[in-house]
Structure formats: structure tokens, C-alpha cells
Tab-separated table of C-alpha atoms and ligand atoms in Angstrom:
chain	number	residue	atom	x	y	z
A	1	MET	CA	44.096	-20.262	-22.909
A	2	ALA	CA	44.190	-18.402	-26.193
A	3	THR	CA	41.327	-16.041	-26.795
A	4	ALA	CA	40.709	-17.464	-30.233
A	5	ASN	CA	39.487	-20.734	-28.716
A	6	ARG	CA	36.890	-19.185	-26.475
A	7	GLY	CA	34.337	-18.294	-29.118
A	8	GLN	CA	32.510	-15.058	-29.711
A	9	TRP	CA	28.962	-13.939	-30.381
A	10	SER	CA	28.347	-13.440	-34.083
A	11	GLY	CA	27.315	-9.818	-33.509
A	12	LYS	CA	25.541	-7.352	-31.285
A	13	THR	CA	22.089	-8.751	-31.898
A	14	ALA	CA	23.295	-12.221	-31.045
A	15	PHE	CA	24.737	-10.924	-27.788
A	16	ILE	CA	21.562	-9.038	-26.917
A	17	LEU	CA	19.491	-12.130	-27.518
A	18	ALA	CA	21.790	-14.404	-25.568
A	19	ALA	CA	22.134	-11.998	-22.644
A	20	ALA	CA	18.403	-11.301	-22.719
A	21	GLY	CA	17.966	-15.071	-22.825
A	22	SER	CA	20.025	-15.316	-19.651
A	23	ALA	CA	18.148	-12.496	-17.975
A	24	ILE	CA	14.654	-13.481	-19.070
A	25	GLY	CA	13.538	-16.664	-17.456
A	26	LEU	CA	11.711	-18.014	-14.457
A	27	GLY	CA	12.970	-14.964	-12.587
A	28	ASN	CA	10.559	-12.819	-14.570
A	29	ILE	CA	7.644	-15.152	-14.922
A	30	TRP	CA	7.762	-17.222	-11.755
A	31	ARG	CA	9.817	-15.241	-9.214
A	32	PHE	CA	8.724	-11.684	-9.943
A	33	PRO	CA	4.945	-12.197	-9.618
A	34	TYR	CA	5.063	-14.298	-6.471
A	35	THR	CA	7.627	-12.036	-4.799
A	36	ALA	CA	5.535	-8.978	-5.691
A	37	GLY	CA	2.457	-10.776	-4.338
A	38	GLU	CA	4.163	-11.719	-1.075
A	39	ASN	CA	5.470	-8.198	-0.595
A	40	GLY	CA	2.274	-6.273	-1.021
A	41	GLY	CA	2.200	-5.500	-4.762
A	42	GLY	CA	2.533	-1.888	-5.965
A	43	ALA	CA	5.033	-0.588	-3.429
A	44	PHE	CA	7.324	-3.546	-4.079
A	45	VAL	CA	7.068	-3.036	-7.838
A	46	LEU	CA	7.996	0.606	-7.498
A	47	ILE	CA	11.056	-0.137	-5.382
A	48	TYR	CA	12.036	-2.957	-7.729
A	49	LEU	CA	11.911	-0.571	-10.704
A	50	GLY	CA	13.952	1.969	-8.750
A	51	PHE	CA	16.631	-0.672	-8.104
A	52	VAL	CA	16.651	-1.757	-11.750
A	53	PHE	CA	17.558	1.750	-12.851
A	54	LEU	CA	19.766	2.861	-9.963
A	55	VAL	CA	21.621	-0.385	-9.333
A	56	GLY	CA	20.764	-2.869	-12.077
A	57	ILE	CA	21.794	-0.907	-15.141
A	58	PRO	CA	25.065	0.368	-13.639
A	59	VAL	CA	25.983	-3.138	-12.507
A	60	VAL	CA	25.142	-4.600	-15.937
A	61	LEU	CA	27.580	-2.138	-17.470
A	62	ALA	CA	30.195	-2.658	-14.770
A	63	GLU	CA	30.125	-6.424	-15.329
A	64	LEU	CA	30.224	-6.080	-19.104
A	65	SER	CA	33.179	-3.705	-18.907
A	66	ILE	CA	35.185	-6.292	-16.944
A	67	GLY	CA	34.214	-9.125	-19.272
A	68	ARG	CA	35.009	-7.230	-22.405
A	69	LYS	CA	38.350	-5.961	-21.136
A	70	THR	CA	39.643	-9.281	-19.846
A	71	GLU	CA	37.817	-11.769	-22.087
A	72	LYS	CA	37.771	-14.134	-19.149
A	73	ASN	CA	35.544	-16.006	-16.718
A	74	PRO	CA	34.794	-14.192	-13.427
A	75	VAL	CA	37.780	-15.597	-11.522
A	76	GLY	CA	40.223	-15.172	-14.400
A	77	ALA	CA	38.952	-11.662	-15.010
A	78	PHE	CA	39.853	-10.477	-11.507
A	79	LYS	CA	43.165	-12.336	-11.695
A	80	ALA	CA	43.954	-10.497	-14.915
A	81	LEU	CA	43.044	-7.076	-13.538
A	82	VAL	CA	44.428	-7.368	-10.001
A	83	PRO	CA	46.731	-10.376	-9.709
A	84	LYS	CA	47.803	-11.473	-6.239
A	85	SER	CA	44.848	-9.902	-4.484
A	86	LEU	CA	41.727	-11.178	-2.790
A	87	TRP	CA	39.491	-9.991	-5.656
A	88	PRO	CA	39.529	-13.296	-7.562
A	89	TYR	CA	37.618	-14.720	-4.566
A	90	LEU	CA	34.771	-12.433	-5.534
A	91	GLY	CA	34.791	-14.189	-8.895
A	92	GLY	CA	34.874	-17.477	-7.004
A	93	LEU	CA	31.808	-16.457	-5.021
A	94	GLY	CA	30.096	-15.752	-8.336
A	95	VAL	CA	30.969	-19.162	-9.732
A	96	ALA	CA	29.707	-20.867	-6.558
A	97	THR	CA	26.533	-18.789	-6.641
A	98	GLY	CA	25.886	-19.729	-10.258
A	99	PHE	CA	26.232	-23.380	-9.370
A	100	ALA	CA	23.938	-23.066	-6.345
A	101	ILE	CA	21.255	-21.128	-8.211
A	102	LEU	CA	21.359	-23.679	-11.003
A	103	SER	CA	20.749	-26.483	-8.507
A	104	PHE	CA	17.323	-25.182	-7.499
A	105	TYR	CA	16.464	-23.337	-10.708
A	106	ALA	CA	16.647	-26.632	-12.606
A	107	VAL	CA	14.009	-28.058	-10.247
A	108	LEU	CA	11.557	-25.279	-11.081
A	109	ALA	CA	12.426	-25.563	-14.736
A	110	GLY	CA	11.544	-29.242	-14.414
A	111	TRP	CA	8.076	-28.224	-13.196
A	112	THR	CA	7.562	-26.245	-16.388
A	113	LEU	CA	8.394	-29.371	-18.397
A	114	SER	CA	5.709	-31.251	-16.561
A	115	TYR	CA	3.203	-28.458	-17.264
A	116	LEU	CA	4.248	-28.588	-20.885
A	117	TYR	CA	3.469	-32.271	-20.929
A	118	GLY	CA	0.124	-31.579	-19.241
A	119	ALA	CA	-0.675	-28.975	-21.866
A	120	VAL	CA	0.197	-31.298	-24.719
A	121	VAL	CA	-2.089	-34.036	-23.420
A	122	GLY	CA	-4.859	-31.488	-23.007
A	123	ILE	CA	-5.185	-30.953	-19.258
A	124	TYR	CA	-5.400	-27.159	-19.553
A	125	GLY	CA	-7.660	-26.922	-22.554
A	126	GLY	CA	-10.886	-26.508	-20.604
A	127	PRO	CA	-12.064	-24.432	-17.641
A	128	MET	CA	-10.310	-25.148	-14.372
A	129	THR	CA	-11.064	-23.687	-10.947
A	130	GLY	CA	-8.354	-22.316	-8.683
A	131	ALA	CA	-8.838	-25.265	-6.302
A	132	GLU	CA	-8.485	-27.854	-9.076
A	133	SER	CA	-5.365	-26.177	-10.331
A	134	GLN	CA	-3.929	-26.061	-6.812
A	135	ASP	CA	-4.556	-29.798	-6.407
A	136	LEU	CA	-2.783	-30.560	-9.621
A	137	PHE	CA	0.204	-28.443	-8.617
A	138	VAL	CA	0.570	-29.959	-5.157
A	139	HIS	CA	0.344	-33.407	-6.654
A	140	LEU	CA	3.073	-32.660	-9.183
A	141	ILE	CA	5.637	-30.952	-6.999
A	142	GLY	CA	5.189	-33.448	-4.177
A	143	ASP	CA	6.041	-36.426	-6.355
A	144	PRO	CA	9.710	-37.171	-5.619
A	145	THR	CA	10.399	-39.443	-8.585
A	146	LEU	CA	8.842	-37.054	-11.048
A	147	THR	CA	10.509	-33.887	-9.773
A	148	ILE	CA	13.929	-35.528	-9.500
A	149	SER	CA	13.642	-36.989	-13.000
A	150	LEU	CA	12.528	-33.712	-14.519
A	151	THR	CA	15.413	-31.877	-12.828
A	152	ALA	CA	17.754	-34.410	-14.416
A	153	VAL	CA	16.136	-33.963	-17.826
A	154	PHE	CA	16.459	-30.212	-17.614
A	155	LEU	CA	20.097	-30.320	-16.587
A	156	LEU	CA	20.771	-32.776	-19.383
A	157	LEU	CA	19.317	-30.351	-21.934
A	158	THR	CA	21.468	-27.581	-20.441
A	159	VAL	CA	24.630	-29.668	-20.659
A	160	LEU	CA	23.902	-30.665	-24.254
A	161	ILE	CA	23.828	-27.026	-25.310
A	162	VAL	CA	26.655	-25.686	-23.141
A	163	ARG	CA	29.055	-28.384	-24.350
A	164	LYS	CA	28.611	-27.056	-27.869
A	165	GLY	CA	29.904	-23.624	-26.906
A	166	VAL	CA	28.937	-20.079	-27.393
A	167	SER	CA	27.721	-19.389	-30.853
A	168	GLY	CA	26.758	-22.900	-31.872
A	169	GLY	CA	24.383	-23.771	-29.087
A	170	ILE	CA	23.457	-20.734	-27.098
A	171	GLU	CA	22.769	-18.289	-29.913
A	172	LEU	CA	20.572	-20.557	-31.908
A	173	ALA	CA	18.180	-21.244	-29.056
A	174	THR	CA	17.553	-17.587	-28.381
A	175	LYS	CA	17.276	-16.017	-31.801
A	176	ILE	CA	13.804	-17.135	-32.777
A	177	LEU	CA	12.367	-18.201	-29.491
A	178	MET	CA	12.685	-15.046	-27.397
A	179	PRO	CA	10.561	-12.955	-29.797
A	180	MET	CA	7.966	-15.722	-29.877
A	181	LEU	CA	7.764	-15.763	-26.109
A	182	PHE	CA	7.137	-12.046	-26.155
A	183	VAL	CA	4.190	-12.377	-28.544
A	184	ILE	CA	2.535	-15.107	-26.484
A	185	LEU	CA	2.967	-13.058	-23.311
A	186	VAL	CA	1.272	-10.048	-24.883
A	187	ILE	CA	-1.694	-12.176	-25.947
A	188	LEU	CA	-2.011	-13.677	-22.477
A	189	ALA	CA	-1.773	-10.245	-20.850
A	190	VAL	CA	-4.597	-8.909	-22.996
A	191	ARG	CA	-6.735	-11.926	-22.104
A	192	SER	CA	-5.973	-11.629	-18.422
A	193	VAL	CA	-6.605	-7.892	-18.118
A	194	THR	CA	-10.016	-8.316	-19.774
A	195	LEU	CA	-11.127	-11.118	-17.421
A	196	PRO	CA	-13.962	-10.227	-15.048
A	197	GLY	CA	-12.381	-8.644	-11.972
A	198	GLY	CA	-9.094	-8.180	-13.788
A	199	LEU	CA	-8.795	-4.485	-13.019
A	200	GLU	CA	-8.496	-5.203	-9.338
A	201	GLY	CA	-5.279	-7.032	-10.180
A	202	LEU	CA	-3.886	-4.048	-12.040
A	203	GLU	CA	-4.577	-1.883	-9.061
A	204	TYR	CA	-2.802	-4.311	-6.787
A	205	LEU	CA	0.193	-4.367	-9.105
A	206	PHE	CA	0.543	-0.650	-9.684
A	207	LYS	CA	-1.021	1.196	-6.763
A	208	PRO	CA	1.630	1.466	-4.082
A	209	ASP	CA	0.582	1.005	-0.485
A	210	PHE	CA	3.581	2.390	1.361
A	211	SER	CA	2.510	0.960	4.695
A	212	LYS	CA	3.582	-2.421	3.340
A	213	ILE	CA	7.249	-1.475	3.064
A	214	ASP	CA	9.731	-2.901	5.531
A	215	GLY	CA	13.328	-4.133	5.379
A	216	GLY	CA	12.278	-7.498	4.007
A	217	VAL	CA	10.341	-5.893	1.153
A	218	ILE	CA	13.280	-3.688	0.197
A	219	MET	CA	15.723	-6.579	0.333
A	220	SER	CA	13.430	-8.728	-1.812
A	221	ALA	CA	13.077	-5.938	-4.368
A	222	LEU	CA	16.838	-5.494	-4.610
A	223	GLY	CA	17.425	-9.236	-4.782
A	224	GLN	CA	14.762	-9.555	-7.455
A	225	ALA	CA	16.246	-6.759	-9.573
A	226	LEU	CA	19.665	-8.459	-9.484
A	227	PHE	CA	18.341	-11.984	-9.936
A	228	SER	CA	16.198	-11.024	-12.868
A	229	LEU	CA	19.038	-9.248	-14.643
A	230	SER	CA	21.434	-12.151	-13.921
A	231	LEU	CA	23.718	-9.846	-11.927
A	232	GLY	CA	26.082	-10.163	-9.020
A	233	MET	CA	27.605	-13.513	-9.958
A	234	GLY	CA	29.560	-12.834	-13.105
A	235	ALA	CA	27.122	-14.059	-15.759
A	236	MET	CA	27.434	-10.719	-17.513
A	237	ILE	CA	31.212	-10.761	-17.073
A	238	THR	CA	31.242	-14.116	-18.831
A	239	TYR	CA	28.783	-13.137	-21.567
A	240	GLY	CA	30.524	-9.786	-22.042
A	241	SER	CA	33.783	-11.665	-22.538
A	242	TYR	CA	32.418	-13.089	-25.788
A	243	PHE	CA	31.313	-9.679	-27.079
A	244	PRO	CA	32.724	-8.724	-30.487
A	245	LYS	CA	35.271	-5.963	-30.155
A	246	ASN	CA	33.785	-3.582	-32.676
A	247	GLU	CA	30.199	-3.409	-31.413
A	248	ASN	CA	28.472	-0.978	-29.064
A	249	ILE	CA	28.307	-2.823	-25.750
A	250	PHE	CA	26.654	0.035	-23.859
A	251	GLN	CA	23.587	-0.016	-26.082
A	252	ALA	CA	23.425	-3.770	-25.869
A	253	GLY	CA	23.556	-3.702	-22.068
A	254	ILE	CA	20.755	-1.165	-21.819
A	255	ALA	CA	18.614	-3.103	-24.290
A	256	VAL	CA	18.959	-6.266	-22.237
A	257	ALA	CA	17.974	-4.490	-19.024
A	258	LEU	CA	14.923	-2.908	-20.626
A	259	PHE	CA	13.744	-6.150	-22.255
A	260	ASP	CA	14.089	-8.015	-19.037
A	261	THR	CA	12.182	-5.484	-16.986
A	262	GLY	CA	9.477	-5.212	-19.622
A	263	ILE	CA	8.943	-8.963	-19.575
A	264	ALA	CA	8.647	-8.991	-15.779
A	265	ILE	CA	5.973	-6.310	-15.878
A	266	LEU	CA	4.221	-8.211	-18.655
A	267	ALA	CA	4.232	-11.320	-16.467
A	268	GLY	CA	2.669	-9.195	-13.718
A	269	LEU	CA	-0.022	-8.064	-16.141
A	270	ILE	CA	-0.821	-11.706	-16.821
A	271	ILE	CA	-0.775	-13.065	-13.302
A	272	PHE	CA	-2.391	-10.394	-11.133
A	273	PRO	CA	-5.632	-9.768	-13.047
A	274	ALA	CA	-6.118	-13.526	-13.449
A	275	LEU	CA	-5.436	-14.177	-9.809
A	276	PHE	CA	-8.110	-11.765	-8.657
A	277	SER	CA	-10.452	-13.150	-11.247
A	278	VAL	CA	-10.173	-16.749	-10.000
A	279	GLY	CA	-9.786	-15.878	-6.326
A	280	VAL	CA	-6.224	-17.041	-5.578
A	281	ALA	CA	-4.434	-15.055	-2.825
A	282	PRO	CA	-1.566	-12.867	-4.149
A	283	ASP	CA	0.689	-14.027	-1.343
A	284	SER	CA	0.311	-17.733	-2.088
A	285	GLY	CA	4.075	-18.063	-2.502
A	286	PRO	CA	6.270	-19.811	-5.058
A	287	GLY	CA	3.440	-21.861	-6.545
A	288	LEU	CA	1.514	-18.755	-7.570
A	289	VAL	CA	2.191	-18.708	-11.302
A	290	PHE	CA	1.791	-22.417	-11.701
A	291	VAL	CA	-1.586	-22.368	-9.982
A	292	VAL	CA	-2.981	-19.249	-11.639
A	293	LEU	CA	-2.052	-19.797	-15.276
A	294	PRO	CA	-4.110	-22.896	-16.063
A	295	SER	CA	-7.249	-20.924	-15.264
A	296	ILE	CA	-6.417	-18.385	-17.989
A	297	PHE	CA	-5.877	-20.981	-20.672
A	298	GLY	CA	-9.279	-22.516	-19.998
A	299	SER	CA	-10.956	-19.186	-20.682
A	300	LEU	CA	-9.177	-18.576	-23.990
A	301	PRO	CA	-10.383	-19.733	-27.362
A	302	ALA	CA	-7.861	-22.323	-28.526
A	303	GLY	CA	-6.724	-22.555	-24.901
A	304	GLN	CA	-4.798	-25.737	-25.450
A	305	PHE	CA	-2.756	-24.182	-28.222
A	306	PHE	CA	-1.830	-21.247	-26.010
A	307	ALA	CA	-1.039	-23.526	-23.109
A	308	VAL	CA	1.326	-25.635	-25.199
A	309	ALA	CA	2.970	-22.584	-26.749
A	310	PHE	CA	3.329	-20.853	-23.396
A	311	TYR	CA	4.860	-23.758	-21.495
A	312	ALA	CA	7.136	-24.618	-24.403
A	313	LEU	CA	8.444	-21.070	-24.533
A	314	LEU	CA	8.685	-20.808	-20.757
A	315	SER	CA	10.762	-23.978	-20.717
A	316	ILE	CA	13.012	-22.477	-23.367
A	317	ALA	CA	13.301	-19.176	-21.515
A	318	ALA	CA	14.312	-21.172	-18.450
A	319	LEU	CA	16.780	-23.120	-20.566
A	320	THR	CA	18.528	-20.010	-21.870
A	321	SER	CA	18.926	-18.973	-18.216
A	322	THR	CA	20.222	-22.340	-16.972
A	323	ILE	CA	22.645	-22.265	-19.901
A	324	SER	CA	24.104	-19.000	-18.630
A	325	LEU	CA	24.310	-20.318	-15.067
A	326	LEU	CA	26.173	-23.418	-16.169
A	327	GLU	CA	28.268	-21.420	-18.640
A	328	VAL	CA	29.735	-19.296	-15.826
A	329	VAL	CA	30.881	-22.395	-13.967
A	330	VAL	CA	32.068	-24.172	-17.119
A	331	SER	CA	34.046	-21.158	-18.345
A	332	TYR	CA	35.855	-21.099	-14.999
A	333	PHE	CA	36.902	-24.747	-15.260
A	334	VAL	CA	37.837	-24.377	-18.939
A	335	ASP	CA	39.873	-21.173	-18.562
A	336	GLU	CA	41.413	-21.724	-15.145
A	337	LYS	CA	41.665	-25.484	-14.765
A	338	GLY	CA	42.298	-26.393	-18.368
A	339	TRP	CA	39.342	-28.783	-18.642
A	340	THR	CA	37.773	-29.323	-22.038
A	341	ARG	CA	34.369	-27.720	-22.471
A	342	GLU	CA	32.858	-31.155	-22.995
A	343	LYS	CA	34.260	-32.562	-19.762
A	344	ALA	CA	33.385	-29.471	-17.738
A	345	ALA	CA	29.788	-29.404	-18.968
A	346	TRP	CA	29.130	-33.069	-18.165
A	347	ILE	CA	30.881	-33.216	-14.790
A	348	LEU	CA	29.453	-29.951	-13.495
A	349	GLY	CA	25.972	-30.713	-14.795
A	350	ALA	CA	25.991	-34.097	-13.073
A	351	THR	CA	27.326	-32.666	-9.808
A	352	CYS	CA	24.708	-29.971	-9.877
A	353	PHE	CA	22.026	-32.609	-10.227
A	354	PHE	CA	23.084	-34.200	-6.927
A	355	PHE	CA	23.031	-30.861	-5.161
A	356	GLY	CA	19.599	-30.245	-6.639
A	357	ILE	CA	17.988	-33.361	-5.189
A	358	PRO	CA	17.092	-31.820	-1.792
A	359	SER	CA	15.474	-28.922	-3.671
A	360	ALA	CA	13.485	-31.365	-5.765
A	361	LEU	CA	12.280	-32.939	-2.507
A	362	SER	CA	11.366	-29.573	-0.982
A	363	ASN	CA	7.678	-29.523	-1.730
A	364	GLY	CA	6.362	-32.663	-0.156
A	365	GLY	CA	8.866	-35.171	-1.543
A	366	ALA	CA	10.685	-35.378	1.797
A	367	GLU	CA	9.364	-33.867	5.016
A	368	MET	CA	12.738	-32.632	6.310
A	369	PHE	CA	13.359	-30.444	3.253
A	370	THR	CA	9.766	-29.312	2.889
A	371	THR	CA	8.776	-27.553	6.067
A	372	ASN	CA	10.852	-25.333	8.238
A	373	PHE	CA	14.287	-26.399	7.052
A	374	LEU	CA	16.826	-25.769	9.847
A	375	GLY	CA	14.186	-23.781	11.735
A	376	THR	CA	14.043	-21.030	9.125
A	377	GLY	CA	10.357	-21.460	8.377
A	378	LEU	CA	11.243	-22.045	4.720
A	379	SER	CA	11.696	-25.137	2.604
A	380	PHE	CA	15.191	-26.101	1.468
A	381	LEU	CA	14.478	-24.729	-1.988
A	382	ASP	CA	13.029	-21.445	-0.746
A	383	LEU	CA	15.914	-20.996	1.670
A	384	ASN	CA	18.432	-21.468	-1.151
A	385	ASN	CA	16.480	-19.022	-3.243
A	386	VAL	CA	16.865	-16.404	-0.504
A	387	ILE	CA	20.493	-17.141	0.389
A	388	TRP	CA	21.883	-17.298	-3.155
A	389	GLY	CA	19.223	-15.457	-5.108
A	390	ASN	CA	18.988	-12.482	-2.742
A	391	PHE	CA	21.987	-12.299	-0.428
A	392	SER	CA	24.819	-13.701	-2.451
A	393	LEU	CA	23.888	-11.676	-5.536
A	394	THR	CA	23.517	-8.548	-3.427
A	395	ILE	CA	26.893	-8.986	-1.755
A	396	GLY	CA	28.406	-9.784	-5.163
A	397	ALA	CA	26.943	-6.653	-6.730
A	398	LEU	CA	28.106	-4.486	-3.811
A	399	LEU	CA	31.682	-5.722	-4.018
A	400	LEU	CA	31.659	-5.453	-7.790
A	401	CYS	CA	30.706	-1.776	-7.640
A	402	ILE	CA	33.377	-1.152	-5.033
A	403	PHE	CA	35.877	-2.909	-7.281
A	404	VAL	CA	34.999	-0.991	-10.418
A	405	GLY	CA	34.445	2.354	-8.684
A	406	TRP	CA	37.368	2.347	-6.278
A	407	LYS	CA	39.947	-0.257	-7.251
A	408	TRP	CA	40.012	-0.727	-11.004
A	409	GLY	CA	38.587	2.758	-11.558
A	410	ILE	CA	35.756	4.281	-13.555
A	411	PRO	CA	38.061	5.567	-16.329
A	412	ALA	CA	39.367	2.049	-16.999
A	413	ALA	CA	35.833	0.641	-17.021
A	414	PHE	CA	34.654	3.317	-19.416
A	415	GLU	CA	37.629	2.811	-21.652
A	416	SER	CA	36.612	-0.835	-21.932
A	417	LEU	CA	32.978	0.071	-22.706
A	418	GLU	CA	34.118	2.593	-25.303
A	419	SER	CA	36.797	0.410	-26.872
A	420	SER	CA	34.648	-0.162	-29.946
A	421	GLY	CA	34.834	3.580	-30.650
A	422	HIS	CA	31.252	4.261	-29.536
A	423	LYS	CA	31.167	7.104	-27.007
A	424	LEU	CA	29.343	6.493	-23.741
A	425	PRO	CA	26.336	8.750	-23.303
A	426	GLY	CA	25.662	10.048	-19.773
A	427	SER	CA	29.004	8.828	-18.565
A	428	LYS	CA	29.213	11.299	-15.673
A	429	LEU	CA	25.964	10.055	-14.205
A	430	LEU	CA	26.957	6.453	-14.739
A	431	GLY	CA	30.251	7.041	-12.947
A	432	ILE	CA	28.461	8.539	-9.959
A	433	LEU	CA	26.005	5.662	-9.870
A	434	ILE	CA	28.713	2.990	-9.903
A	435	LYS	CA	31.054	4.763	-7.511
A	436	PHE	CA	28.657	6.194	-4.935
A	437	VAL	CA	24.972	5.474	-5.371
A	438	CYS	CA	25.120	1.697	-5.867
A	439	PRO	CA	27.550	0.844	-3.073
A	440	ILE	CA	25.812	3.167	-0.626
A	441	ALA	CA	22.278	2.030	-1.491
A	442	VAL	CA	23.139	-1.665	-1.494
A	443	GLY	CA	25.309	-1.280	1.609
A	444	ILE	CA	22.509	0.417	3.529
A	445	VAL	CA	20.034	-2.296	2.598
A	446	LEU	CA	22.409	-5.036	3.764
A	447	VAL	CA	23.285	-3.315	7.036
A	448	TYR	CA	19.635	-2.624	7.739
A	449	ILE	CA	18.661	-6.220	7.083
A	450	VAL	CA	21.350	-7.574	9.358
A	451	ALA	CA	20.578	-5.015	12.077
A	452	THR	CA	16.844	-5.751	12.048
A	453	GLN	CA	17.193	-9.429	11.126
A	454	GLN	CA	14.398	-9.229	8.567
A	455	TYR	CA	16.069	-11.748	6.336
A	456	PHE	CA	13.094	-13.046	4.386
B	1	LIG	N1	17.991	-13.979	-14.639
B	1	LIG	C1	17.546	-15.324	-14.678
B	1	LIG	C2	16.023	-15.321	-14.608
B	1	LIG	O1	15.420	-14.315	-14.409
B	1	LIG	C3	18.133	-16.150	-13.588
B	1	LIG	C4	19.613	-15.998	-13.471
B	1	LIG	C5	20.161	-15.439	-12.328
B	1	LIG	C6	20.435	-16.385	-14.513
B	1	LIG	C7	21.524	-15.239	-12.228
B	1	LIG	C8	21.809	-16.189	-14.436
B	1	LIG	C9	22.334	-15.616	-13.303
B	1	LIG	O2	15.398	-16.339	-14.719
């Protein structure tokens, strides 16, 4: 299909906001705090940061270089670079992973809608104990009709934007709302850190206890770094494919990575002090953020206002991420199968809803999906989160680095990144990271995990 029909971001800032919109989402605010809490806090955070810089940033740039060069979806991109090879299957894995992540991500995003509703009707305006908040949460996520309906609503919103295409829908949502989210997060962090007992939370978050590190912790940190930056499944290939030819893509990529990581740390600054203050255990699992936050709002002046603003912005942050997940799948069907954008968005959104139903029933809605799914000790949703969110992204990122470093070649990748005429700073280091450090580091983690079977 002709490039002219694919759309393009209106400029660098628009790209940064859209890509940051993809990166910043429930991964930062829901997944990062609970994963850090389950994996012992400070040591996990340190390893996560290490992976962001050693693996995350190089992979962001590697994906962008492919997208910009080929101006294609992940499958089409590999077909264009190495036709008649197995590499397009790596793109296919990315498309499948995007679809699978969307199916459970939309369920969690649905929870935020319900909290938004709760905030609007004034449930979080006054003081609330940890136990009360926990009750409310369990009640919500265990209600099958509610969770399934909210998943549907969230996917519907996603489809409505994706069908409109790149600059019309996606840009608009991110331009004003991302900066607003940032401001609210800073206010909440200040409130949380100054709560009685808050400092204990900071210590937990930043003081590494190295005895807590094992294979599972390292794998979770790597998975989290990739998940949070939307890497390993071609989202950045797709978004990079809409990047205007004359702008500095390197700078944009770095900005996105730094924003995303900053927001995750900010979320940590909100959750951990508050959690120690109200006496919720850091390793309470995926419900952590949802249970802890209401207790902060109650202690703020104008708590209801902050609650409404926070949940509204969180829902939007989640939406700009689900948009990118669906966009990867849609761009594949539009470019490769010749579907119209409209048709692809509706059909894929609806299909994803059906695949999401077991995840919506994973927290009490249906016993078989809730506890110990297939003997793994996890719920259906949590298992999907590990399989797609950790393993598939990790395998995707590993193969991508091998592709760029050893098949397509660093010079070709750099030529693509520099095609706007902006020279790449630190290109030697970046080449070494993509070619050697990333594949070796990620490869070792995967081999170690399989050898020791510490999958979760
Ligand atoms: N990065 C998003 C978040 O943190 C989730 C995501 C993962 C989006 C992979 C696209 C691709 O919420």
C-alpha cells in the first residue's frame, strides 16, 4: 500500500507524545509498583533501571530504525528488509503478542474506569482504611458482569480512536493529557511522601537488599523494563514508521524512554510511602495500586477532586497504550491483508474482547480462571501477564537485537536513524550495546530462567 495513505505524525513532539503515550500506562502505575513490591523493592528497582539503560534504550532505537526505514508494520518491515526468510515470523510474534497483551490489559483498564466512576460519585473523598479499600476492590474485580462490560467499554473506546488513524485520533488524545497526568502524579507523590511513616516506603523502594535477588527477580525486572517501554513486539517499529523524515528520531527515542522511566519511579514514590503508612503489604500482588490509592485521596484536601482527576488521567494513559497495542495489529491487517482501517479496528477489537473474557473472570468471576490456572499457581490473567508481558517481549527483544546487530547490520540501522541529517551521538557505544551487550544479557537471563525453572 502506498506510503502516502498510511499517515504520519505531525512532527517530533507529536511522535514523542504518542510514543510516550504508548509507553506510559498501567505498566508504570499498576505493574511497576506491584512487581517491585513482590520482588523485594530496592534491588529490583536497581536492576530494572540497569535494564532500561542497557537493553531498553538500545532496543527502542533498534525498533525505531526498522520502522523508519521500512515505513511498515512489524511483519511487513521484516519482509521488506529480508524477503523470503523466517524473520517476518518475528514480526508475526509481535503482532500476536500485541493482541494477547491487549486482551488482558483492557480488563485492567476497565477496572480504572470503575474507579473513575467511584471517584465521581464520591466514594474516595473521605478517609478509608486499607481493609475497607481491599473489600471494595475484591467486590469490584470479582463481579463478572461488571468486569466484562468494562472491558468491552474500554475496547470500544480504543477501536473508536484507532479507526480514525494516526494523527487524527492518537495525537489528539496525548497532547494535552500526558502533561496533566504528570502534574497530578507529582502532587500525589508529595502527599504520599509526607504521610506519617512515608519514609519507610522510600527506603523500601530505594535501598537495595541484594539477598532478595534470584532468577525470578531478574526476569521480572527485564520483562518490566520491556513492557513499560512497549518493546519487543513491534509497537515502536509501527510508531517509528509514521515518523516524519526530517526530524531527529534518536532524540525522540531517548526522550520517550526517560519520560517513561521517570513516571514509573514517580508511581513508586506515590505507592510505597502510602502503603507503609496504611499498613498494606508491599507484596500484595496485582491489586496493590488499586487498594493503596484510595487511602491517599482521603487524606488530601479536595480528595475527591484529585481522585477524579487521577482516575480520569490513568484511564487515558491506559487508553493511549491500548491504542498502540491495537494499532500494531491493525497496521498488520491494513498493510499486509489489504483490510480497511475501519474494518480492521472493529473486527480485531471485537475478537480481542472474546479473548479477554477469561481474564475478566480471573479474579473471582469464575473459579477455574481465578486460582491456580493449569496448575501454575497463577490466575489466567496473571499467567498471561507473565507469558506475554515477560517472556514473549523478552524473546522478541532478543531476536530483534540479533536481527539488527547481525543480520541487517548496525551501519544500516544507524543510516536509518541518521536519515534526517542529525548525527547519532555515542554511536560506537550504541552499536556495542545492540550487537553484544543486549543479546548476551537477555540471552543469559532466558537460559538461566529455563535452567532453574524460576519462571514467575
Ligand atoms: N507500555 C505500556 C504500559 O506501560 C504497555 C504496552 C506494552 C503497550 C507493549 C504497548 C506494547 O502500560
